Amino acid sequence: MGLSNMLEANPGVDVYLPKAGSKMIIPQQLILPDAPREGIVINSAEMRLYYYPKGSKTVVVLPIGIGELGKDTPINWTTAVERKKDGPTWTPTKGMHADYAARGETLPAVFPPGPDNPMGLYALYIGRLYAIHGTNANFGIGLRVSHGCVRLRADDIKWLYQNVPVGTRVQFVDQPVKATVEPDGSRYVEVHNPLSTTEEQFNSRELVPITLNQAVSKVLVDASVNQDQVNGAIQGRTGMPVKVNGVENNIQTAPVPMPENPQAVPQEEPMTPVTSPGRKQ
């Protein structure tokens, strides 16, 4: 998972530098986005990429970094992987040069392939202006840090490069709220804080307003649903599935204790792709 997922699940805890002995919740269950289960689905609101391998009933879920405010990653866009590149070069735009110059920094005209390239070692090009690529700074995964492209950790983009064919469908969505009905009738809702759309929202401590779409409303309108639980999930925005009918929430949220090691240095490790069947992972 990325930093945004950890931040949502652990309000009030420093997930960047957790103190030894502190307890943290690792969010490992989720609801699939409301989108065709085909190819790649990128949900910017939760900063996750979903890949549905053709001919398989599994899904690979990977954390991503997305575009900064004002340099947003696309939403409501369907495209395809046009080409792949092992060892991409990066040519900054005039606007990027201007942004860096305003901070007293300079960029080279072209970044050659290699570990210092901001695009990392692999890239999947989607459309004329965007790519799914690696990074030379893993700490930004799960944050709004790019100029609009989708960033992944080194191991994750390598796996996608090796397994995703050219021509694969790619769909961008923006779904901060997801909901599902399980085979046993259980209804779950998963709420993320929506992406800020203005500087005022970005800098405010107030919650970004949430509007439930038709698919989510259809799940939550059932008579069995406890609306107090729904409202609690919307206010809490933990980014984890919450059961909203019945008397129990069987999602495991027991905190995981951090090791008591005063010499430990927190590090962000690459995520190995995980495949899981079903609707609610």
PDB file of N, CA and C in Angstrom, residues 37-76:
ATOM      1  N   ARG A  37     -13.924  -5.055 -15.271  1.00  0.00           N
ATOM      2  CA  ARG A  37     -12.758  -5.774 -14.755  1.00  0.00           C
ATOM      3  C   ARG A  37     -11.947  -6.299 -15.929  1.00  0.00           C
ATOM      4  N   GLU A  38     -11.295  -5.354 -16.554  1.00  0.00           N
ATOM      5  CA  GLU A  38     -10.549  -5.630 -17.780  1.00  0.00           C
ATOM      6  C   GLU A  38      -9.336  -4.720 -17.835  1.00  0.00           C
ATOM      7  N   GLY A  39      -8.189  -5.281 -18.151  1.00  0.00           N
ATOM      8  CA  GLY A  39      -6.995  -4.469 -18.306  1.00  0.00           C
ATOM      9  C   GLY A  39      -6.609  -3.760 -17.019  1.00  0.00           C
ATOM     10  N   ILE A  40      -6.263  -2.473 -17.157  1.00  0.00           N
ATOM     11  CA  ILE A  40      -5.828  -1.660 -16.024  1.00  0.00           C
ATOM     12  C   ILE A  40      -6.912  -0.664 -15.659  1.00  0.00           C
ATOM     13  N   VAL A  41      -7.219  -0.569 -14.376  1.00  0.00           N
ATOM     14  CA  VAL A  41      -8.121   0.457 -13.851  1.00  0.00           C
ATOM     15  C   VAL A  41      -7.339   1.256 -12.819  1.00  0.00           C
ATOM     16  N   ILE A  42      -7.291   2.569 -12.987  1.00  0.00           N
ATOM     17  CA  ILE A  42      -6.567   3.451 -12.074  1.00  0.00           C
ATOM     18  C   ILE A  42      -7.571   4.326 -11.353  1.00  0.00           C
ATOM     19  N   ASN A  43      -7.673   4.147 -10.039  1.00  0.00           N
ATOM     20  CA  ASN A  43      -8.576   4.958  -9.223  1.00  0.00           C
ATOM     21  C   ASN A  43      -7.750   6.014  -8.501  1.00  0.00           C
ATOM     22  N   SER A  44      -7.758   7.232  -9.037  1.00  0.00           N
ATOM     23  CA  SER A  44      -6.932   8.299  -8.470  1.00  0.00           C
ATOM     24  C   SER A  44      -7.299   8.598  -7.029  1.00  0.00           C
ATOM     25  N   ALA A  45      -8.588   8.515  -6.691  1.00  0.00           N
ATOM     26  CA  ALA A  45      -9.040   8.886  -5.352  1.00  0.00           C
ATOM     27  C   ALA A  45      -8.381   8.050  -4.262  1.00  0.00           C
ATOM     28  N   GLU A  46      -8.111   6.780  -4.532  1.00  0.00           N
ATOM     29  CA  GLU A  46      -7.478   5.916  -3.527  1.00  0.00           C
ATOM     30  C   GLU A  46      -6.018   5.649  -3.853  1.00  0.00           C
ATOM     31  N   MET A  47      -5.531   6.212  -4.964  1.00  0.00           N
ATOM     32  CA  MET A  47      -4.139   6.061  -5.389  1.00  0.00           C
ATOM     33  C   MET A  47      -3.742   4.593  -5.474  1.00  0.00           C
ATOM     34  N   ARG A  48      -4.563   3.850  -6.231  1.00  0.00           N
ATOM     35  CA  ARG A  48      -4.276   2.443  -6.492  1.00  0.00           C
ATOM     36  C   ARG A  48      -4.493   2.135  -7.965  1.00  0.00           C
ATOM     37  N   LEU A  49      -3.685   1.206  -8.465  1.00  0.00           N
ATOM     38  CA  LEU A  49      -3.820   0.675  -9.817  1.00  0.00           C
ATOM     39  C   LEU A  49      -4.256  -0.772  -9.700  1.00  0.00           C
ATOM     40  N   TYR A  50      -5.272  -1.134 -10.483  1.00  0.00           N
ATOM     41  CA  TYR A  50      -5.784  -2.504 -10.523  1.00  0.00           C
ATOM     42  C   TYR A  50      -5.489  -3.082 -11.908  1.00  0.00           C
ATOM     43  N   TYR A  51      -4.921  -4.274 -11.929  1.00  0.00           N
ATOM     44  CA  TYR A  51      -4.690  -4.944 -13.209  1.00  0.00           C
ATOM     45  C   TYR A  51      -5.386  -6.294 -13.195  1.00  0.00           C
ATOM     46  N   TYR A  52      -6.271  -6.487 -14.184  1.00  0.00           N
ATOM     47  CA  TYR A  52      -7.015  -7.733 -14.342  1.00  0.00           C
ATOM     48  C   TYR A  52      -6.392  -8.518 -15.501  1.00  0.00           C
ATOM     49  N   PRO A  53      -5.531  -9.492 -15.224  1.00  0.00           N
ATOM     50  CA  PRO A  53      -4.915 -10.268 -16.302  1.00  0.00           C
ATOM     51  C   PRO A  53      -5.973 -10.980 -17.148  1.00  0.00           C
ATOM     52  N   LYS A  54      -5.804 -10.938 -18.446  1.00  0.00           N
ATOM     53  CA  LYS A  54      -6.759 -11.558 -19.357  1.00  0.00           C
ATOM     54  C   LYS A  54      -6.817 -13.062 -19.120  1.00  0.00           C
ATOM     55  N   GLY A  55      -8.054 -13.588 -19.053  1.00  0.00           N
ATOM     56  CA  GLY A  55      -8.238 -15.014 -18.864  1.00  0.00           C
ATOM     57  C   GLY A  55      -8.055 -15.482 -17.434  1.00  0.00           C
ATOM     58  N   SER A  56      -7.949 -14.542 -16.499  1.00  0.00           N
ATOM     59  CA  SER A  56      -7.750 -14.892 -15.097  1.00  0.00           C
ATOM     60  C   SER A  56      -8.863 -14.299 -14.245  1.00  0.00           C
ATOM     61  N   LYS A  57      -9.127 -14.902 -13.104  1.00  0.00           N
ATOM     62  CA  LYS A  57     -10.121 -14.378 -12.170  1.00  0.00           C
ATOM     63  C   LYS A  57      -9.451 -13.665 -10.998  1.00  0.00           C
ATOM     64  N   THR A  58      -8.228 -13.242 -11.200  1.00  0.00           N
ATOM     65  CA  THR A  58      -7.492 -12.549 -10.150  1.00  0.00           C
ATOM     66  C   THR A  58      -7.309 -11.080 -10.513  1.00  0.00           C
ATOM     67  N   VAL A  59      -6.907 -10.292  -9.526  1.00  0.00           N
ATOM     68  CA  VAL A  59      -6.612  -8.884  -9.749  1.00  0.00           C
ATOM     69  C   VAL A  59      -5.325  -8.546  -9.010  1.00  0.00           C
ATOM     70  N   VAL A  60      -4.471  -7.786  -9.653  1.00  0.00           N
ATOM     71  CA  VAL A  60      -3.229  -7.312  -9.049  1.00  0.00           C
ATOM     72  C   VAL A  60      -3.448  -5.864  -8.629  1.00  0.00           C
ATOM     73  N   VAL A  61      -3.172  -5.549  -7.374  1.00  0.00           N
ATOM     74  CA  VAL A  61      -3.412  -4.211  -6.837  1.00  0.00           C
ATOM     75  C   VAL A  61      -2.082  -3.586  -6.432  1.00  0.00           C
ATOM     76  N   LEU A  62      -1.806  -2.385  -6.950  1.00  0.00           N
ATOM     77  CA  LEU A  62      -0.534  -1.717  -6.686  1.00  0.00           C
ATOM     78  C   LEU A  62      -0.759  -0.268  -6.271  1.00  0.00           C
ATOM     79  N   PRO A  63       0.029   0.247  -5.327  1.00  0.00           N
ATOM     80  CA  PRO A  63      -0.080   1.657  -4.942  1.00  0.00           C
ATOM     81  C   PRO A  63       0.603   2.546  -5.979  1.00  0.00           C
ATOM     82  N   ILE A  64       0.105   3.757  -6.125  1.00  0.00           N
ATOM     83  CA  ILE A  64       0.643   4.669  -7.135  1.00  0.00           C
ATOM     84  C   ILE A  64       0.812   6.071  -6.560  1.00  0.00           C
ATOM     85  N   GLY A  65       1.637   6.868  -7.224  1.00  0.00           N
ATOM     86  CA  GLY A  65       1.686   8.309  -7.016  1.00  0.00           C
ATOM     87  C   GLY A  65       1.019   8.960  -8.216  1.00  0.00           C
ATOM     88  N   ILE A  66       0.345  10.086  -7.998  1.00  0.00           N
ATOM     89  CA  ILE A  66      -0.401  10.746  -9.075  1.00  0.00           C
ATOM     90  C   ILE A  66      -0.011  12.213  -9.173  1.00  0.00           C
ATOM     91  N   GLY A  67      -0.689  12.941 -10.062  1.00  0.00           N
ATOM     92  CA  GLY A  67      -0.337  14.320 -10.343  1.00  0.00           C
ATOM     93  C   GLY A  67      -0.621  15.284  -9.199  1.00  0.00           C
ATOM     94  N   GLU A  68       0.226  16.303  -9.101  1.00  0.00           N
ATOM     95  CA  GLU A  68       0.025  17.365  -8.125  1.00  0.00           C
ATOM     96  C   GLU A  68      -1.257  18.131  -8.441  1.00  0.00           C
ATOM     97  N   LEU A  69      -1.726  18.901  -7.450  1.00  0.00           N
ATOM     98  CA  LEU A  69      -2.855  19.789  -7.680  1.00  0.00           C
ATOM     99  C   LEU A  69      -2.492  20.769  -8.792  1.00  0.00           C
ATOM    100  N   GLY A  70      -3.332  20.850  -9.799  1.00  0.00           N
ATOM    101  CA  GLY A  70      -3.052  21.704 -10.949  1.00  0.00           C
ATOM    102  C   GLY A  70      -2.313  20.992 -12.060  1.00  0.00           C
ATOM    103  N   LYS A  71      -1.757  19.830 -11.762  1.00  0.00           N
ATOM    104  CA  LYS A  71      -1.093  18.979 -12.766  1.00  0.00           C
ATOM    105  C   LYS A  71      -1.703  17.581 -12.646  1.00  0.00           C
ATOM    106  N   ASP A  72      -3.014  17.551 -12.641  1.00  0.00           N
ATOM    107  CA  ASP A  72      -3.748  16.361 -12.232  1.00  0.00           C
ATOM    108  C   ASP A  72      -3.625  15.201 -13.214  1.00  0.00           C
ATOM    109  N   THR A  73      -3.605  14.001 -12.649  1.00  0.00           N
ATOM    110  CA  THR A  73      -3.726  12.783 -13.439  1.00  0.00           C
ATOM    111  C   THR A  73      -5.135  12.734 -14.030  1.00  0.00           C
ATOM    112  N   PRO A  74      -5.296  12.286 -15.271  1.00  0.00           N
ATOM    113  CA  PRO A  74      -6.633  12.272 -15.893  1.00  0.00           C
ATOM    114  C   PRO A  74      -7.630  11.439 -15.094  1.00  0.00           C
ATOM    115  N   ILE A  75      -8.897  11.802 -15.208  1.00  0.00           N
ATOM    116  CA  ILE A  75      -9.986  10.995 -14.663  1.00  0.00           C
ATOM    117  C   ILE A  75     -11.049  10.859 -15.747  1.00  0.00           C
ATOM    118  N   ASN A  76     -11.887   9.835 -15.595  1.00  0.00           N
ATOM    119  CA  ASN A  76     -12.956   9.594 -16.574  1.00  0.00           C
ATOM    120  C   ASN A  76     -12.397   9.531 -17.996  1.00  0.00           C
TER     121      ASN A  76
END
